Each structure stands twice: as C-alpha cells, then as structure tokens.
Coordinates of N, CA and C in Angstrom, one line a residue:
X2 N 173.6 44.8 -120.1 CA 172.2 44.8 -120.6 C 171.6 46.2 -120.4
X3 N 170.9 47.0 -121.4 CA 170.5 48.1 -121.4 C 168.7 47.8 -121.1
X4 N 168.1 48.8 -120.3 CA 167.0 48.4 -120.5 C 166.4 49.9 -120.2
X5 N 164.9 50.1 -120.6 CA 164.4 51.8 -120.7 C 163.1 51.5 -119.8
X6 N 163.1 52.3 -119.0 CA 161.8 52.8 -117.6 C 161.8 53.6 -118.2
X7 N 160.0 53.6 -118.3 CA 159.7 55.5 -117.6 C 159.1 55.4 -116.1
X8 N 159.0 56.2 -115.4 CA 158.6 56.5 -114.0 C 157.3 57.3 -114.2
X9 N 156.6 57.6 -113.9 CA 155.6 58.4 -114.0 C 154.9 58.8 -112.4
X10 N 155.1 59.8 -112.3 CA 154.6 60.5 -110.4 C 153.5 61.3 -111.1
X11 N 152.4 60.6 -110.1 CA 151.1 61.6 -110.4 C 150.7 61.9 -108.9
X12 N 150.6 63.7 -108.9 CA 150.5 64.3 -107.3 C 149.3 64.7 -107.8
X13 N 148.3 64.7 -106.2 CA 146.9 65.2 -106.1 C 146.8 66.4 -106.3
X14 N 146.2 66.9 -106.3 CA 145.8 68.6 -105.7 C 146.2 68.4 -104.1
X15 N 145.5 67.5 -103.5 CA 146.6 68.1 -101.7 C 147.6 67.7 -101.6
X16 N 148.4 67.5 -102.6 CA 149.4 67.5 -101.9 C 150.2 68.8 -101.5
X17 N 149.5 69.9 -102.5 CA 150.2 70.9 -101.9 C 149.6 71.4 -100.9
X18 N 148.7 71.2 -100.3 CA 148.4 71.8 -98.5 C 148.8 70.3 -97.4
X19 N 149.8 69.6 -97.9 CA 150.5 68.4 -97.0 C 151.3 69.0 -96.4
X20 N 151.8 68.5 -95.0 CA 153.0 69.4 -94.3 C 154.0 68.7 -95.2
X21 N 155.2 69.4 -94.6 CA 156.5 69.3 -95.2 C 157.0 68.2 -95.2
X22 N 156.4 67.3 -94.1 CA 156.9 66.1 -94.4 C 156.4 64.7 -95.1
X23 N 154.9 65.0 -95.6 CA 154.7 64.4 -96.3 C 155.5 64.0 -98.1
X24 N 155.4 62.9 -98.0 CA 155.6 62.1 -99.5 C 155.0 61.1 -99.9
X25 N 154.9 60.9 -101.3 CA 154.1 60.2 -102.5 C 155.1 59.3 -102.6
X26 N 154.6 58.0 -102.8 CA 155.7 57.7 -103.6 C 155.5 56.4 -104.9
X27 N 155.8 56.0 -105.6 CA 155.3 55.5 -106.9 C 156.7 54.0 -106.7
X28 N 155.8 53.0 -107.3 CA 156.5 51.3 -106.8 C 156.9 51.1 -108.6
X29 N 157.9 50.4 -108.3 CA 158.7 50.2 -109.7 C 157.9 48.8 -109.9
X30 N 158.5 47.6 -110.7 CA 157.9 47.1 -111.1 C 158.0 45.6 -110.5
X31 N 158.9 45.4 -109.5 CA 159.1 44.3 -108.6 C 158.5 45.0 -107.2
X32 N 157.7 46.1 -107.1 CA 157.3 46.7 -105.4 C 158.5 47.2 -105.0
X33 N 159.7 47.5 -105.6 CA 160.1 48.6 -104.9 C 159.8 49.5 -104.6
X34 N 160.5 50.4 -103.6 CA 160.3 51.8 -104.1 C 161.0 52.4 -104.7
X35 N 160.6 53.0 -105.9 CA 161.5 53.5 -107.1 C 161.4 54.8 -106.6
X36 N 160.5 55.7 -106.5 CA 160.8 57.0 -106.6 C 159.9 57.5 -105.1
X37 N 160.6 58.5 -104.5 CA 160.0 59.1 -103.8 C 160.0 60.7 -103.7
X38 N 158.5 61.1 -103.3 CA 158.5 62.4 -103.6 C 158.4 63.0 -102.2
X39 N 159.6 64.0 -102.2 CA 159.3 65.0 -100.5 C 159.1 66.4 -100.8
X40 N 158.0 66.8 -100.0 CA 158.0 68.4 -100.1 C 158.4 69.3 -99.0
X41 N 159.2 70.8 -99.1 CA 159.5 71.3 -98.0 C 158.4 72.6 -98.5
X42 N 158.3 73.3 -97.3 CA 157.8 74.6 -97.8 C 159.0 75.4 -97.6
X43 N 159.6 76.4 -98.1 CA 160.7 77.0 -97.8 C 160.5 78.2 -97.3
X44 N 158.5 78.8 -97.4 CA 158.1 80.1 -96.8 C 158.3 79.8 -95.6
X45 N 157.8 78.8 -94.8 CA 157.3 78.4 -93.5 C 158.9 78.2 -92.8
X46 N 160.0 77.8 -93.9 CA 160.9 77.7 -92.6 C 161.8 78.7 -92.3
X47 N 161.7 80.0 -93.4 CA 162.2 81.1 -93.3 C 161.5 82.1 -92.3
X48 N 159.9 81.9 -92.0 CA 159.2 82.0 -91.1 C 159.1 81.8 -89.5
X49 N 159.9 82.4 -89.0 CA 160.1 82.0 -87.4 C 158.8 82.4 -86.6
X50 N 158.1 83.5 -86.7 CA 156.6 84.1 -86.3 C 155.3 82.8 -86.6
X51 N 155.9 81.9 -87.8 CA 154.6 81.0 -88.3 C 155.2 79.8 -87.2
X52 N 154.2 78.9 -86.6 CA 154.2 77.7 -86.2 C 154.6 76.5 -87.1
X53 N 155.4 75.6 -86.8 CA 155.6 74.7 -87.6 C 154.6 74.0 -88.3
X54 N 153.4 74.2 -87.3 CA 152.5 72.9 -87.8 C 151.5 74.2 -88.5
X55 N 151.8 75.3 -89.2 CA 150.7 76.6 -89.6 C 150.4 75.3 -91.1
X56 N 149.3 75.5 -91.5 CA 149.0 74.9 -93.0 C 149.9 75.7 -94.6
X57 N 150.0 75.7 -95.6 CA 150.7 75.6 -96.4 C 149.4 77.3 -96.8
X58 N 150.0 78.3 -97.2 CA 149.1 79.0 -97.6 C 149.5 79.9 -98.8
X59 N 148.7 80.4 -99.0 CA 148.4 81.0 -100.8 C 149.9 82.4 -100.4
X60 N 150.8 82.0 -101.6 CA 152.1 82.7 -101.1 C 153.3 82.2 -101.6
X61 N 153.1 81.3 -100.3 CA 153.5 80.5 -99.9 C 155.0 79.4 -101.1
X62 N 156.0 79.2 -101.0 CA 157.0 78.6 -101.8 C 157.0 77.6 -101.2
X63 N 157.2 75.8 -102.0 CA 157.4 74.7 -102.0 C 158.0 74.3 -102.7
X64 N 158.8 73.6 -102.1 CA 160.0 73.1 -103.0 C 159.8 71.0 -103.3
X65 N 159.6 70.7 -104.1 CA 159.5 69.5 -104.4 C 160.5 68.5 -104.7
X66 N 161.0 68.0 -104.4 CA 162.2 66.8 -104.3 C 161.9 65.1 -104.8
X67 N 162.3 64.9 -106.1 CA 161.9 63.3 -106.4 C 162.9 63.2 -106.3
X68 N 163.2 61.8 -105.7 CA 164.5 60.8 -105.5 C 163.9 59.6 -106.1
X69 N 164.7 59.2 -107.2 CA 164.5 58.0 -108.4 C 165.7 57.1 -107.8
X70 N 165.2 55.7 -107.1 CA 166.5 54.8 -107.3 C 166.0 54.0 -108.3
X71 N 166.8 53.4 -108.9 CA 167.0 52.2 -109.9 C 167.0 51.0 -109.3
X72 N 165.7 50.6 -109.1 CA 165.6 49.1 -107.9 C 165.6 48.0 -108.8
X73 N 166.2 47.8 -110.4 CA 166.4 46.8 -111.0 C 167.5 46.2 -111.0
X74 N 167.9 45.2 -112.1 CA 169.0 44.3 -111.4 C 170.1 45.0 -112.6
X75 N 169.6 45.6 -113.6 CA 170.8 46.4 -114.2 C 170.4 47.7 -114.8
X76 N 171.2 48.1 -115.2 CA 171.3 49.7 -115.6 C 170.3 49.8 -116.5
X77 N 169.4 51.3 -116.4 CA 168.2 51.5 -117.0 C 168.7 52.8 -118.2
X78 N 168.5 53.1 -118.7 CA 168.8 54.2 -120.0 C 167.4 54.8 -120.0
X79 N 167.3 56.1 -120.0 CA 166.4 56.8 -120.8 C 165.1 57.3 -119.6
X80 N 165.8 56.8 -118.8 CA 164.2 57.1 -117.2 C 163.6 58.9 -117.5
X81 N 162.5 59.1 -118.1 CA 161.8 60.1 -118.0 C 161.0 60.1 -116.4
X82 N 161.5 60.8 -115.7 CA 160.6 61.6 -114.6 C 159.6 62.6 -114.8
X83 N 158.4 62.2 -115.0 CA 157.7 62.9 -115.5 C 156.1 63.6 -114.1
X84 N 156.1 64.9 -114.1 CA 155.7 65.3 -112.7 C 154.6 66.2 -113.6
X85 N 152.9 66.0 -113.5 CA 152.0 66.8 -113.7 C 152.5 68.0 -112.5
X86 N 152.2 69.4 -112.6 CA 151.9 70.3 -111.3 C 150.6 69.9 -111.0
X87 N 150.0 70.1 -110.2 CA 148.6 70.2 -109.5 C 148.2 71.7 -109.6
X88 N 146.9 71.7 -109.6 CA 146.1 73.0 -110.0 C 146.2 73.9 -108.6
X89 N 146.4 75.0 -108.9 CA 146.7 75.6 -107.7 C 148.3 75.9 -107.5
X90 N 149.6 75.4 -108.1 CA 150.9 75.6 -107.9 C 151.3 76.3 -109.1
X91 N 151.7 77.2 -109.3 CA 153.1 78.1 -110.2 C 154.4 77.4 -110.2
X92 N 154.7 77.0 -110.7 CA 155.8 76.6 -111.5 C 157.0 78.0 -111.2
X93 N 158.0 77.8 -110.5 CA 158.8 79.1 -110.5 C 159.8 78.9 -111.6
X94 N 159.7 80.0 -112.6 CA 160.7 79.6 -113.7 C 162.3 79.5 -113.4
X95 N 162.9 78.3 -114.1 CA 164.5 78.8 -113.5 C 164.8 77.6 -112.4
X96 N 163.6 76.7 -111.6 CA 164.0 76.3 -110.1 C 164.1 74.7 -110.9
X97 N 164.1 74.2 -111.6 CA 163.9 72.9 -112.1 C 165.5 72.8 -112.2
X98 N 166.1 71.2 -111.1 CA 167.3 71.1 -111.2 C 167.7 69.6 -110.7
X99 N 169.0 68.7 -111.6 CA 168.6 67.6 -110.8 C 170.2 67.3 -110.3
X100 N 170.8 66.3 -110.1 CA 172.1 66.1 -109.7 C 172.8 65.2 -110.7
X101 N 172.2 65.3 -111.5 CA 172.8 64.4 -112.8 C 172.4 65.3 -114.0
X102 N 173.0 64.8 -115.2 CA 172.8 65.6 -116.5 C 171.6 65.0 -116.9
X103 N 170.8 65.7 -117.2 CA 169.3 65.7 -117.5 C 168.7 66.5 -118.4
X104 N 167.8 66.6 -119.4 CA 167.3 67.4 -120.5 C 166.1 67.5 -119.3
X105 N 165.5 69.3 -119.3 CA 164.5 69.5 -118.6 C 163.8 69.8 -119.6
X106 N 162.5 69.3 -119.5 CA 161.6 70.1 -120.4 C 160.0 70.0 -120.0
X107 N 158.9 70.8 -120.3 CA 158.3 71.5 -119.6 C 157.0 71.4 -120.9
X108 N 155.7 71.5 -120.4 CA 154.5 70.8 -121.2 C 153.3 72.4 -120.7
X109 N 153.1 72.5 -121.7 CA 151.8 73.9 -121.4 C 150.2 73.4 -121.8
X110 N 150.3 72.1 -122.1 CA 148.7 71.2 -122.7 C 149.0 70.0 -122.2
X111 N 148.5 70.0 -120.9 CA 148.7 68.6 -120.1 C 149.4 67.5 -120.2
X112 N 150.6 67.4 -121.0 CA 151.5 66.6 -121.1 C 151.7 65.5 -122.3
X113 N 150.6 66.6 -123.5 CA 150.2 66.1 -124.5 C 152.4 66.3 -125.2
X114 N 152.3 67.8 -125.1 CA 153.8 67.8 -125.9 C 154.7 68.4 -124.8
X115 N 156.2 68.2 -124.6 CA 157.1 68.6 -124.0 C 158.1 69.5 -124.9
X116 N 158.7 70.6 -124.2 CA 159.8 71.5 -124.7 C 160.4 71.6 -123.9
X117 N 162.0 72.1 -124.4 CA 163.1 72.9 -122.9 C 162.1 73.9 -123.0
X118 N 161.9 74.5 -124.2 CA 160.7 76.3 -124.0 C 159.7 75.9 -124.6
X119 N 158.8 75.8 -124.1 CA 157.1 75.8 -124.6 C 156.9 76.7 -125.6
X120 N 156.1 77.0 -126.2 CA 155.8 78.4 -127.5 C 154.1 77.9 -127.4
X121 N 153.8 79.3 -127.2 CA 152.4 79.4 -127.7 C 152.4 80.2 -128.3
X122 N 151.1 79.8 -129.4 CA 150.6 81.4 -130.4 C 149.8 82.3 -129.8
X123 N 150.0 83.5 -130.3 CA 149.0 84.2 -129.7 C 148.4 85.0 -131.2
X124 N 147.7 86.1 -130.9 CA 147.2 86.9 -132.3 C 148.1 88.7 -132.3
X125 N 148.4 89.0 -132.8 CA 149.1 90.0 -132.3 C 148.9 90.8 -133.8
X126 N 147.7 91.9 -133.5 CA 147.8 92.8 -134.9 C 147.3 91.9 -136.2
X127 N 146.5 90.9 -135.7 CA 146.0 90.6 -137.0 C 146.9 89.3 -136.9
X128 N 148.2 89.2 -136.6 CA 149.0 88.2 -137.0 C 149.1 87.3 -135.6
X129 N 149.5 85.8 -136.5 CA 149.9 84.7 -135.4 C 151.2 84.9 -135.4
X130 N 151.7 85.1 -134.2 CA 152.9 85.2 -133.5 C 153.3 83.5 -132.6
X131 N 154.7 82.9 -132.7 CA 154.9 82.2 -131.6 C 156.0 83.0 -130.6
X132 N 155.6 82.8 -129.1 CA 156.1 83.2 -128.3 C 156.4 82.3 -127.0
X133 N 157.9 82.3 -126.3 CA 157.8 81.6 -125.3 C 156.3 81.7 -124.4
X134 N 156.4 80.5 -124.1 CA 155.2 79.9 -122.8 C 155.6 81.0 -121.3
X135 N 154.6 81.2 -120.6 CA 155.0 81.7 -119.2 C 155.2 80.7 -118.2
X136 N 156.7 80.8 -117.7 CA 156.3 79.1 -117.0 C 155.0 79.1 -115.6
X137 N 154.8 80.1 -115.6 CA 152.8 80.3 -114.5 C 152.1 79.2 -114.9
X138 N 151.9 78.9 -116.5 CA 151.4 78.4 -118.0 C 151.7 76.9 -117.8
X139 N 152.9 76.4 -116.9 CA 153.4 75.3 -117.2 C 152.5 74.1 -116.9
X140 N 152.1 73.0 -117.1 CA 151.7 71.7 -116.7 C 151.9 70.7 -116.0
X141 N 153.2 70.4 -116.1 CA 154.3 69.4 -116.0 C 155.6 69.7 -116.3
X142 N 156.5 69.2 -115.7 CA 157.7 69.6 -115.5 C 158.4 67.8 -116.0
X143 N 159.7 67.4 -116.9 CA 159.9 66.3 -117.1 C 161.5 66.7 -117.2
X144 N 162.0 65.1 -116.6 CA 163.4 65.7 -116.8 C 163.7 63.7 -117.2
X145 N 164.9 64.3 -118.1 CA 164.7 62.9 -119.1 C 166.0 62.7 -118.6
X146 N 166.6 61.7 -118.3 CA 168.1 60.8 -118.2 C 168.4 60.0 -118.8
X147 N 169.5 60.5 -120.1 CA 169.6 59.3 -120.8 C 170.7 58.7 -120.5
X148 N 171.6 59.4 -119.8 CA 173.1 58.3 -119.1 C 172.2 57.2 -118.9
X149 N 173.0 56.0 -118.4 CA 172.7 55.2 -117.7 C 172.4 55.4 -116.2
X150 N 171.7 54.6 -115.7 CA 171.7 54.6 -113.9 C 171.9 52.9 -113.9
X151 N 172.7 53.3 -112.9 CA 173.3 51.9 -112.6 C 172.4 51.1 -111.2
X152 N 172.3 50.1 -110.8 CA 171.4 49.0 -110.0 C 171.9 49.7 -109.1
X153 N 170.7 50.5 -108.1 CA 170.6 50.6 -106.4 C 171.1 52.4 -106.5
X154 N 171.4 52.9 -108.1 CA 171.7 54.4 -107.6 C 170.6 55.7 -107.8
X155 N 170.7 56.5 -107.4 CA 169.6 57.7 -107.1 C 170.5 58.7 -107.5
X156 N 168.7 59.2 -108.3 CA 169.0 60.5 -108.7 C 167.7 61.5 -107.9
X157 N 167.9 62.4 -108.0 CA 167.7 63.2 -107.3 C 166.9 64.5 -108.2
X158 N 166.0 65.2 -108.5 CA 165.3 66.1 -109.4 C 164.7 67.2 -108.2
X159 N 164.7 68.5 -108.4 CA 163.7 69.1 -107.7 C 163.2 70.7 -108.6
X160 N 162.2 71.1 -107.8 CA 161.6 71.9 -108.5 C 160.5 72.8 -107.5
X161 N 160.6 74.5 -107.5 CA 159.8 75.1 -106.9 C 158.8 75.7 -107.2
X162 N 157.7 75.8 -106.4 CA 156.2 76.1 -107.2 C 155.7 77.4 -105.8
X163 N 154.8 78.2 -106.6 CA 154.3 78.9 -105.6 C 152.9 78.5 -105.5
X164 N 152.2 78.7 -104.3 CA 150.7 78.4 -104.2 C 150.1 79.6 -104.2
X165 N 149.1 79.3 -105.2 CA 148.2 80.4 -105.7 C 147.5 79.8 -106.9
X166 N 146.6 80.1 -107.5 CA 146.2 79.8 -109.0 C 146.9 79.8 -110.2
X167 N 146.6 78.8 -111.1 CA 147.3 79.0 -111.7 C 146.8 79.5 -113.3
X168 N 147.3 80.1 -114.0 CA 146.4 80.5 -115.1 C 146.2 79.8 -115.7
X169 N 144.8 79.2 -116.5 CA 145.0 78.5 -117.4 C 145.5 78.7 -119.0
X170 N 146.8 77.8 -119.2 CA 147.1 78.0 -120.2 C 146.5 77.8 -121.9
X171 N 146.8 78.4 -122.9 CA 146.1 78.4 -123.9 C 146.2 76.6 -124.8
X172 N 144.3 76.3 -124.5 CA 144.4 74.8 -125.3 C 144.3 73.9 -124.4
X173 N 145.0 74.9 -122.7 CA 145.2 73.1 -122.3 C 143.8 72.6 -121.7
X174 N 144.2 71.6 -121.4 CA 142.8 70.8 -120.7 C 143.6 70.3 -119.3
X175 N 143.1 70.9 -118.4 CA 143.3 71.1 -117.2 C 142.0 69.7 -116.4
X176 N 142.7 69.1 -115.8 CA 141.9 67.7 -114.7 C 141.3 68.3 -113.7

C-alpha cells in the first residue's frame, strides 16, 4: 500500500541563538515523532578560545540536521521536507544534502513557489532580465523524496546557514 505525507518543520527565529543541542521536533500523525530537528554550530566547535556554553553569534555557521522517520505502518511515497529559514540565517549555497536521492529545491517568496534554481527578474538597461536567485535570497529550503520510505526508516537532510541578516528578497513577504 502506497500512501503520500508531507512533513512540514516550522523553526522560530530563536532557534538560531539555541545552543547546539537544542531541537524541534514536529509529531506525525499517530504522536509519533516523525521528524526531528538538531542544530550544531560548526563556528563554535572549530573555536577552542570560545566557551562551549558562548551564545551563537552574528558570523557564526550552523549546520541544521532533520531526521524524518516514517512512524506509519507502511511505506510513504513522496514525503516533502519542507524547512522555512528564519529571519536572520543565510542559506549557504551548495550545503543542502540528504542521505537518500532527493530533488532539492529552494523558494525566494516565502514558499509560495519552489525551484532547484530560483530566477528572479530584475531591470537591466531598460530590459527585464531573468536571473538565478542568490541563495542569501533563499526562504526555504525543501527536499522532496519520491522513493519510497519504508515503516520505522530515516532519512536524514541537512543544510548550512550563516547568522547575520538576511536580504530581503524581491516580492517576498517575509513573517
């Protein structure tokens, strides 16, 4: 029997000033836990001069880790992992990666549309031009699994962001 989840992880704004061991985590639909989210900072551990317990600061690289099990009783097709950024994190282009075959694709207007490459227009000389998105630009980050996942298996997604502001992209509507 085939059946289609979406997951949907929605992070605060603190969660990026949470220590490293904090995680979110989002309940499937019997109270499992379906997905859980862990953050490391990877400035802070490359950092031997900083204190473990120093706060997360403007710089600063986090690395974000969802772990999706399939807490149903059979195989799910099509699980979109779908991850707003929080205001304040950069998207580092390139870091979006999961342990299974997955279509990544990436939202520049709050999660209205998804692309592998975003395109915005811009005006250039009079003329409308489309050009790749900056992933700085990005919104959300989604990574779609259309294998199957089989009852009790995990997958794994991650993705690195810098803390700092982030630009607002063109059109979007930012929370």
């Amino acid at each position: 029997m085939k059946r289609t989840m979406k997951l949907v992880t929605v992070l605060a704004a603190a969660m990026a000033v949470l220590g490293p061991a904090r995680a979110a985590r989002a309940q499937a639909s019997g109270g499992d836990e379906a997905l859980v989210l862990r953050q490391e900072n990877l400035t802070l551990a490359k950092d031997s001069a900083r204190s473990s317990a120093a706060a997360t600061l403007p710089g600063d690289t986090l690395r974000f880790h969802l772990d999706f099990t399939n807490t149903q009783d059979a195989e799910v097709r099509n699980v979109a992992i779908d991850n707003p950024l929080p205001g304040g994190l950069v998207f580092i282009g390139g870091s979006a990666q999961s342990d299974v075959t997955a279509r990544i694709e990436y939202s520049v207007d709050g999660g209205v549309s998804y692309s592998p490459q975003p395109m915005v227009e811009v005006t250039d000389g009079g003329r409308t031009v489309a050009l790749p998105a900056d992933p700085a630009t990005y919104t959300h980050v989604r990574w779609v699994i259309t294998d199957g996942v089989a009852p009790g298996s995990r997958v794994t997604a991650r993705y690195d962001v810098l803390v700092g502001a982030r630009p607002a992209p063109p059109g979007a509507v930012r929370q």
